[in-house]
Tab-separated table of C-alpha atoms and ligand atoms in Angstrom:
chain	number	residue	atom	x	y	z
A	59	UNK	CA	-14.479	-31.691	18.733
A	60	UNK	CA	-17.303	-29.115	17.704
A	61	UNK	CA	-16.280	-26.775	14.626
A	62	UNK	CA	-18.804	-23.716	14.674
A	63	UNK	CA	-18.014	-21.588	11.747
A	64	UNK	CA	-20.577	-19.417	12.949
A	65	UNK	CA	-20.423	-16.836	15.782
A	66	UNK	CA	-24.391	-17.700	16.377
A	67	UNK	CA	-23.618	-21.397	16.524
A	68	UNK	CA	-20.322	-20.406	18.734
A	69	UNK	CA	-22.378	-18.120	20.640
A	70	UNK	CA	-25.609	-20.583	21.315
A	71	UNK	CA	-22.676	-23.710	22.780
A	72	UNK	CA	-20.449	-20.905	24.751
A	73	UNK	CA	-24.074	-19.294	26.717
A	74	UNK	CA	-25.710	-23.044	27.432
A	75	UNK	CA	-21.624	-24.341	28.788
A	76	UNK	CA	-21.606	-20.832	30.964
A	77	UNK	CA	-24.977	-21.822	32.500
A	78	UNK	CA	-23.809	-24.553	33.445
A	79	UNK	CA	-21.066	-22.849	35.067
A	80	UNK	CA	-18.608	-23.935	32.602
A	81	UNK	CA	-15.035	-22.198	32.610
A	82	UNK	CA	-13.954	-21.066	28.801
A	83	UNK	CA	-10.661	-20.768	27.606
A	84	UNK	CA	-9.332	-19.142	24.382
A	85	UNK	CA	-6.413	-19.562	22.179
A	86	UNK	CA	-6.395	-17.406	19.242
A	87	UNK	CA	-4.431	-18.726	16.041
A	88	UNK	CA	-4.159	-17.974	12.083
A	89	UNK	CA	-3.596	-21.826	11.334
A	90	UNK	CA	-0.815	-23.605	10.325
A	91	UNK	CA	-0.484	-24.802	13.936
A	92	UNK	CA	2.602	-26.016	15.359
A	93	UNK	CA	4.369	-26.746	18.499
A	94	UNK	CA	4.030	-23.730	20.381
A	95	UNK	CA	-0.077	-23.078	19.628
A	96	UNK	CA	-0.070	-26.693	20.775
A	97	UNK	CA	1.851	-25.562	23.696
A	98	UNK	CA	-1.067	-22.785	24.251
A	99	UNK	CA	-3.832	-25.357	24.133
A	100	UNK	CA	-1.909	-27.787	26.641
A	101	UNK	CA	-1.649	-24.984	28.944
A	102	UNK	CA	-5.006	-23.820	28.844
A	103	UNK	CA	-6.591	-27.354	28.618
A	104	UNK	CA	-5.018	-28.135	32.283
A	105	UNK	CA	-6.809	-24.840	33.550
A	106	UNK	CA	-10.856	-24.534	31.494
A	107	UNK	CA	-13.626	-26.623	31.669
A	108	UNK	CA	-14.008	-25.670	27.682
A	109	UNK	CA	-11.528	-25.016	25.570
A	110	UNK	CA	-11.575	-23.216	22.635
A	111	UNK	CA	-9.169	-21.912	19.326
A	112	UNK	CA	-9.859	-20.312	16.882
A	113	UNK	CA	-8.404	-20.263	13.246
A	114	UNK	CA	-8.788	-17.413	11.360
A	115	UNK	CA	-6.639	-15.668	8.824
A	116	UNK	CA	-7.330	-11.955	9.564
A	117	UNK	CA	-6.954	-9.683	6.779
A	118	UNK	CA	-6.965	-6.776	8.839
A	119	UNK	CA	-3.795	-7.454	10.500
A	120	UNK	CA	-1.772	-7.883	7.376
A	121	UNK	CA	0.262	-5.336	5.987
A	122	UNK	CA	1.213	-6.493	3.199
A	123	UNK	CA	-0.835	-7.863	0.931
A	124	UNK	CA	1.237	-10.744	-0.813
A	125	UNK	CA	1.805	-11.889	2.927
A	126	UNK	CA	-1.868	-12.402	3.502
A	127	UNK	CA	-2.143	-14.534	-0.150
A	128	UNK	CA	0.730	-16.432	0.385
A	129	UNK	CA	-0.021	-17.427	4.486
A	130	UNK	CA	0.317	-21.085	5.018
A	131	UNK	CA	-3.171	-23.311	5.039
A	132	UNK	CA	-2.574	-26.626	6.807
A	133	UNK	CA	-6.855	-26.996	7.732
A	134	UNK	CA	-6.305	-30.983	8.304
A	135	UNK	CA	-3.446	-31.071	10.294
A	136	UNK	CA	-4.281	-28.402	12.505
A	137	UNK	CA	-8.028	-30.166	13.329
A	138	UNK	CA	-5.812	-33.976	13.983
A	139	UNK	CA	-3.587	-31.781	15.972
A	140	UNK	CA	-6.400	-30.426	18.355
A	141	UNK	CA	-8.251	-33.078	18.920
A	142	UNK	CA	-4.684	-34.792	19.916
A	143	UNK	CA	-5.119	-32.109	22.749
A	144	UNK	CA	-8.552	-32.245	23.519
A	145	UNK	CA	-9.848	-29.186	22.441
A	146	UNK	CA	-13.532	-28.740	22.476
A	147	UNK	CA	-14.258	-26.234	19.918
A	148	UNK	CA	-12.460	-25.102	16.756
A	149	UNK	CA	-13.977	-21.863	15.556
A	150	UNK	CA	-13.337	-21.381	12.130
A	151	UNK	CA	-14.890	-18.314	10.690
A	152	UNK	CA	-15.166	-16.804	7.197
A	153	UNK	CA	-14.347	-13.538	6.556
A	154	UNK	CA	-17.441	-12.550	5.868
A	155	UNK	CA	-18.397	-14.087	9.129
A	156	UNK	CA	-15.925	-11.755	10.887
A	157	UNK	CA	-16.218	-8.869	9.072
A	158	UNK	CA	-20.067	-8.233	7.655
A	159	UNK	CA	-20.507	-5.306	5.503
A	160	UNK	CA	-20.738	-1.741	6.902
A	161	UNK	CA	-18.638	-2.518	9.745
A	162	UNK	CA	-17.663	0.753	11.591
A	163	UNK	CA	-13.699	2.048	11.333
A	164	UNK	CA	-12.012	0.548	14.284
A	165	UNK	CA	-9.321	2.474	15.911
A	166	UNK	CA	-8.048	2.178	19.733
A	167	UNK	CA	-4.988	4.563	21.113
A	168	UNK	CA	-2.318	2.210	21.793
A	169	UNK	CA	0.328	4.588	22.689
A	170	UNK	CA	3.909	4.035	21.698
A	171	UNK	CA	3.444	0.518	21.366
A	172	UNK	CA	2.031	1.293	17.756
A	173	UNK	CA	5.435	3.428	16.638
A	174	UNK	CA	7.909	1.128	17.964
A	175	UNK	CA	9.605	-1.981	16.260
A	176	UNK	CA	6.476	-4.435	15.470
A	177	UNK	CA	4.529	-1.365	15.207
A	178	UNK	CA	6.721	0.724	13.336
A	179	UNK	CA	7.420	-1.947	10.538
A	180	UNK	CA	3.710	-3.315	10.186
A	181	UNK	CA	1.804	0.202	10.025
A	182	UNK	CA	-1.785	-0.941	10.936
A	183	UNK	CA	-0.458	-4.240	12.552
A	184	UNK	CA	-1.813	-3.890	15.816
A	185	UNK	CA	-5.056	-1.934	15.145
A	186	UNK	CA	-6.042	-5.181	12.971
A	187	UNK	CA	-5.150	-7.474	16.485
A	188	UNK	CA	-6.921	-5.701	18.415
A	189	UNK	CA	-10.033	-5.660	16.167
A	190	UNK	CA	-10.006	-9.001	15.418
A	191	UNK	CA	-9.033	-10.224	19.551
A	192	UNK	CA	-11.770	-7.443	20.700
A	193	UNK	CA	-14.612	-9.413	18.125
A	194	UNK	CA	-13.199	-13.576	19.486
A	195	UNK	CA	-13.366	-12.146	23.420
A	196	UNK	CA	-16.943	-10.649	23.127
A	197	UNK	CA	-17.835	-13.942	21.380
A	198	UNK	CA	-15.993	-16.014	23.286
A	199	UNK	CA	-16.211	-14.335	26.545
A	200	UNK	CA	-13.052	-16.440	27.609
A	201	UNK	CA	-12.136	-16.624	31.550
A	202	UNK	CA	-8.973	-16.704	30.136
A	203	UNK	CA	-6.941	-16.278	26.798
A	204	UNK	CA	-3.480	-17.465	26.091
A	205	UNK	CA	-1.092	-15.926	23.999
A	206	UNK	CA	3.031	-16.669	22.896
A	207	UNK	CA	5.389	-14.733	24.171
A	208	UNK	CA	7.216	-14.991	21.060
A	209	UNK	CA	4.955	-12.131	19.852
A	210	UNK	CA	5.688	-10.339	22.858
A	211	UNK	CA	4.657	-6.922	21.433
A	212	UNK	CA	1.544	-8.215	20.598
A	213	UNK	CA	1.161	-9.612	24.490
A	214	UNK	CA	1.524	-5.668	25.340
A	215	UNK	CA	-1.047	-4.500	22.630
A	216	UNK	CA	-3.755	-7.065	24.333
A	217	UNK	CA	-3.158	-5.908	27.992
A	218	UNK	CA	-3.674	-2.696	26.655
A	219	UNK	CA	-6.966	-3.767	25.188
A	220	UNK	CA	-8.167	-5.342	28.286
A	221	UNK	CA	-7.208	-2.347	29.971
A	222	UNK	CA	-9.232	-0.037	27.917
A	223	UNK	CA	-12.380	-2.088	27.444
A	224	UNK	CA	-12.135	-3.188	30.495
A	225	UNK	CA	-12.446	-6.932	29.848
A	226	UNK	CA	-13.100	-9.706	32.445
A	227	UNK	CA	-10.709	-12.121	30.913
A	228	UNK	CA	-6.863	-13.413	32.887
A	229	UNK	CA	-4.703	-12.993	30.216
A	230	UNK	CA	-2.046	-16.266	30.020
A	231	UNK	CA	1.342	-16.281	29.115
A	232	UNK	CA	3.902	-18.911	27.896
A	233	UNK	CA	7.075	-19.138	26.744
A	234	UNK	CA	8.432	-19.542	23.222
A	235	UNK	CA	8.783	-22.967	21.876
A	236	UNK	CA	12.145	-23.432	19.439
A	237	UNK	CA	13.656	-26.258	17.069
A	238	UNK	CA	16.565	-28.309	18.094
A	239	UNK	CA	18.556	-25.351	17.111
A	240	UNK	CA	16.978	-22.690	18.276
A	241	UNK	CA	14.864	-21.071	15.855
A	242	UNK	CA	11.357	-19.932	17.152
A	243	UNK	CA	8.373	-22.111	15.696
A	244	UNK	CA	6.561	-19.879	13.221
A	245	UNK	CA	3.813	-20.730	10.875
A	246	UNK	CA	6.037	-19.206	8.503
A	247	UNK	CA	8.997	-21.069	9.021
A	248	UNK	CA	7.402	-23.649	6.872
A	249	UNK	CA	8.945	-21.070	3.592
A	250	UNK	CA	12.375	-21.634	4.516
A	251	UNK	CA	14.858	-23.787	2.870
A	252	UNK	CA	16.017	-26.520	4.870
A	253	UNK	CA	19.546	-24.387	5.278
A	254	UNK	CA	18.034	-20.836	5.582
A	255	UNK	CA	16.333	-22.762	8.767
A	256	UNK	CA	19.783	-23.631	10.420
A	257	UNK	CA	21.102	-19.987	9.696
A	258	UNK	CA	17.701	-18.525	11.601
A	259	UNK	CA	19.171	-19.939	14.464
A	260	UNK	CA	21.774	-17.399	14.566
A	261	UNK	CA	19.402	-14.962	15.519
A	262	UNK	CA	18.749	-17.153	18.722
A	263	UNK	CA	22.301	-17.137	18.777
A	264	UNK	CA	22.559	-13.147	19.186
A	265	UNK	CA	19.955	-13.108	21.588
A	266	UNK	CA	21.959	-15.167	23.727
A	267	UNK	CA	25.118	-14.012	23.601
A	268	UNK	CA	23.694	-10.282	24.150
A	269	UNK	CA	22.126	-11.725	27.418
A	270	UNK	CA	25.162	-13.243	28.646
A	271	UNK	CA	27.249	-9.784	28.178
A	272	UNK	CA	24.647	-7.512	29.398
A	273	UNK	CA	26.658	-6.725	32.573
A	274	UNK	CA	29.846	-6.792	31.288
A	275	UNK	CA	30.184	-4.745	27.709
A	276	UNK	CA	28.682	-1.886	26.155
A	277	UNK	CA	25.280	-2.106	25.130
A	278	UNK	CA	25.891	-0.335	21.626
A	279	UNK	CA	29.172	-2.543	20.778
A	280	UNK	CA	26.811	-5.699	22.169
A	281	UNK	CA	23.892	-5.145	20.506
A	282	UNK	CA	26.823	-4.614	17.083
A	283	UNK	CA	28.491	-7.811	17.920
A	284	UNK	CA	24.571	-9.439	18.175
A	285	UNK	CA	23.896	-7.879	14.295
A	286	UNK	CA	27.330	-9.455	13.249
A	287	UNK	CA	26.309	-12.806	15.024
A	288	UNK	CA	23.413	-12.886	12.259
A	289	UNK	CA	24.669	-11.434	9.286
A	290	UNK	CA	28.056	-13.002	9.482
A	291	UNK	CA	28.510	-15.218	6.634
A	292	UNK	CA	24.633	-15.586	6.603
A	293	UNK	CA	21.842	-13.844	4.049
A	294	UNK	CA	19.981	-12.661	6.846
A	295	UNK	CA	19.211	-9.251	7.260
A	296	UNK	CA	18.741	-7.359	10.528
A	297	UNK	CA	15.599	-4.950	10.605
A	298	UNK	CA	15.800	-4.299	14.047
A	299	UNK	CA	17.517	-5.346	17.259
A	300	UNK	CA	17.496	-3.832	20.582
A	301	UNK	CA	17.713	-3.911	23.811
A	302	UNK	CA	14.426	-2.534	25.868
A	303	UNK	CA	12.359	-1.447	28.970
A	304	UNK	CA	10.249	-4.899	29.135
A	305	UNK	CA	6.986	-2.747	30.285
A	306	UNK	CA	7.294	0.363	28.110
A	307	UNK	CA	9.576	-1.391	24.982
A	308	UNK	CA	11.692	1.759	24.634
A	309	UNK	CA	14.990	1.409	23.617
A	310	UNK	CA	17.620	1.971	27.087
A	311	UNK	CA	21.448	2.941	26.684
A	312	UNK	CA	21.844	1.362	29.858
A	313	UNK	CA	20.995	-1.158	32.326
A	314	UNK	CA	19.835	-0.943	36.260
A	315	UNK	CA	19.739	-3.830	38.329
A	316	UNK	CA	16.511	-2.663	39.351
A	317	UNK	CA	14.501	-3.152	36.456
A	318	UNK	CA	13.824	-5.626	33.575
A	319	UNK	CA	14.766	-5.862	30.246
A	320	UNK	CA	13.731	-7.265	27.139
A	321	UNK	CA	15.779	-7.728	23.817
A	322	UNK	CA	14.147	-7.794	21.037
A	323	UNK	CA	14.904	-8.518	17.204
A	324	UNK	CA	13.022	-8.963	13.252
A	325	UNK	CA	15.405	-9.997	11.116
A	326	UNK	CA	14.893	-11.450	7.182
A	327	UNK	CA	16.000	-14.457	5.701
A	328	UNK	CA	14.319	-15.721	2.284
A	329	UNK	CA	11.993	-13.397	2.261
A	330	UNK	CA	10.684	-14.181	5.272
A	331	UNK	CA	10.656	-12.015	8.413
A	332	UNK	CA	11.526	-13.575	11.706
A	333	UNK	CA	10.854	-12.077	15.128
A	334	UNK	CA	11.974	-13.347	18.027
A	335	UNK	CA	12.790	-11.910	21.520
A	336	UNK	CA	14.238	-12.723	25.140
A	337	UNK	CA	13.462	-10.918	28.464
A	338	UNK	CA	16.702	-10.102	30.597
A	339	UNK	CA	15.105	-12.042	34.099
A	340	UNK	CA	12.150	-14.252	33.653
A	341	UNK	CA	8.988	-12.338	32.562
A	342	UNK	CA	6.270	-13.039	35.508
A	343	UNK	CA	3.154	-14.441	34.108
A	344	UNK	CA	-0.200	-14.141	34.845
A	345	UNK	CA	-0.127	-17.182	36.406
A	346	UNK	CA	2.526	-19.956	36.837
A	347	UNK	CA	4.071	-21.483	33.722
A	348	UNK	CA	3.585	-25.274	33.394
A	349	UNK	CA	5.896	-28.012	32.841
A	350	UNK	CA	5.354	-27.581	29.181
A	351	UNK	CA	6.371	-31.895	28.109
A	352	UNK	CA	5.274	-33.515	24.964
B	503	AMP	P1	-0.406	-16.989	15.193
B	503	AMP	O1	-1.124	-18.188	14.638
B	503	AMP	O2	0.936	-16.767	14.603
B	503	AMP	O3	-1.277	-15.769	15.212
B	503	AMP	O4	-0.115	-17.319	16.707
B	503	AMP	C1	-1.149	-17.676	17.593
B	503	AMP	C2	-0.603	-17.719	18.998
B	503	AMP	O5	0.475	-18.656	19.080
B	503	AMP	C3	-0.020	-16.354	19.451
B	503	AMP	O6	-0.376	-16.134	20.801
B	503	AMP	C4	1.466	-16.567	19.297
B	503	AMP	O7	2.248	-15.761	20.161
B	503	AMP	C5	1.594	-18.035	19.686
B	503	AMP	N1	2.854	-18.583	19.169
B	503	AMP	C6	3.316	-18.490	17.903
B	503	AMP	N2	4.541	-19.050	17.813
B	503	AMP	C7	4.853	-19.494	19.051
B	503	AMP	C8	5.988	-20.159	19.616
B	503	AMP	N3	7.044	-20.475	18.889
B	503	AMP	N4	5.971	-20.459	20.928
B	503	AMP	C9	4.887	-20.133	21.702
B	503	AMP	N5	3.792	-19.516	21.237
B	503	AMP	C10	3.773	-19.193	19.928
């Protein structure tokens, strides 16, 4: 595997491999990979001639400060763990790299995506995604990019992006990969106490038990019953959780057979916040989901 930490370096392999008519695939990460990056790269690998991820801790995208210092670092694992999956090139930029002096203020309109939950909570969130995805695609110039649906806010923020600049790239989907009990693999899950990791679960746990009562109780006792599910004789703390158009991620007081649904919750525990969400019917993505085996 090739580690450029250079975008001319990146640059110089990605033009020569397009020549040669070359397919690229991209999977952006911070690091600290687990299962469900690896699940990104496994998908992509199957579908790209050259695959590519890219580890970089973007300080743009962080709004709080003490996150950013304290973000896991596991640089050795993560490069055994791609070349376990064949990946062809790690970039792995500086920040300097990324972000050279006098760079210009970068600000796209992203609607209400940027006041609503992930938005709301993490003023400036998105804006620093979409700089930093905007800089890897025009490096990269992926045929395709994959992205978790576990961040599924942030899967709405990059359509967007494609959609405004117009970008030539098939954006991938796939689904969220848990532990035995649940809990969403997060980079930061790696902060949690061996018990506050079983009692994340219990957000899973709301999730579910929303979905299966959808049709049969009231949304606003449901989505009550779902905040009791996690706080119940747990530390965690609910900072949001509710149930939403899947294409517009408004809150609805009601559901139509018609249309599709998302619920979606951030919740702390240890200090750490935890996001996780599940769509009411399967979310259709770009292009079939594999059979996502070890
Ligand atoms: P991050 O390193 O947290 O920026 O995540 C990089 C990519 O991995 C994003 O597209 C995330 O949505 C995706 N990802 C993170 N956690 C999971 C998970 N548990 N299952 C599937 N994809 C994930």
């Amino acid at each position: 595997m090739r580690i450029s930490k250079t975008k001319s370096e990146l640059q110089a392999f990605i033009q020569n491999e397009k020549q040669k008519g070359k397919t690229i695939g991209l999977v952006p990460t911070m690091g600290a990979l687990h299962e469900g990056h690896l699940s990104l790269l496994k998908y992509l690998r199957a579908r790209c001639d050259i695959l590519v991820c890219s580890i970089f801790i973007n300080p743009t995208q962080f709004n709080d400060p003490e996150d950013l210092k304290h973000y896991p670092v596991t640089l050795d694992q993560d490069i055994e763990g791609l070349r376990t999956h064949h990946c062809d090139v790690l970039f792995l930029p500086s920040v300097d790299e990324m972000y050279p002096p006098g760079e210009q203020e970068w600000h796209i309109d992203l609607g209400d995506l940027e006041t609503v939950w992930e938005g709301k909570h993490r003023p400036g969130h998105f804006q620093g995604v979409t700089q930093i995805v905007y800089k890897l695609f025009n490096l990269v110039k992926p045929d395709r990019a994959c992205f978790g649906q576990k961040d599924f806010q942030q899967i709405k923020v990059i359509e967007k992006l494609i959609e405004i600049k117009n970008l030539p790239v098939t954006l991938d989907i796939c689904p969220t990969q848990r532990d035995e009990n649940g809990l969403a693999l997060s980079s930061r899950n790696k902060f949690l106490s061996p018990s506050g990791e079983k009692k994340a679960a219990k957000i899973h746990e709301a999730l579910q038990y929303i979905h299966k009562h959808i049709h049969t109780e009231h949304l606003g006792n449901l989505l009550k019953k779902g905040k009791e599910i996690i706080e119940d004789n747990t530390p965690l703390e609910t900072e949001y959780l509710a149930i939403c158009d899947i294409d517009t991620l408004k809150p609805v007081t009601q559901i139509h057979s018609s249309k599709k649904y998302i619920i979606v919750v951030a919740a702390w525990l240890e200090g750490i916040r935890l996001i996780d969400n599940l769509p009411l019917k399967n979310i259709k993505p770009a292009t079939p989901l594999p059979v996502l085996g070890k």
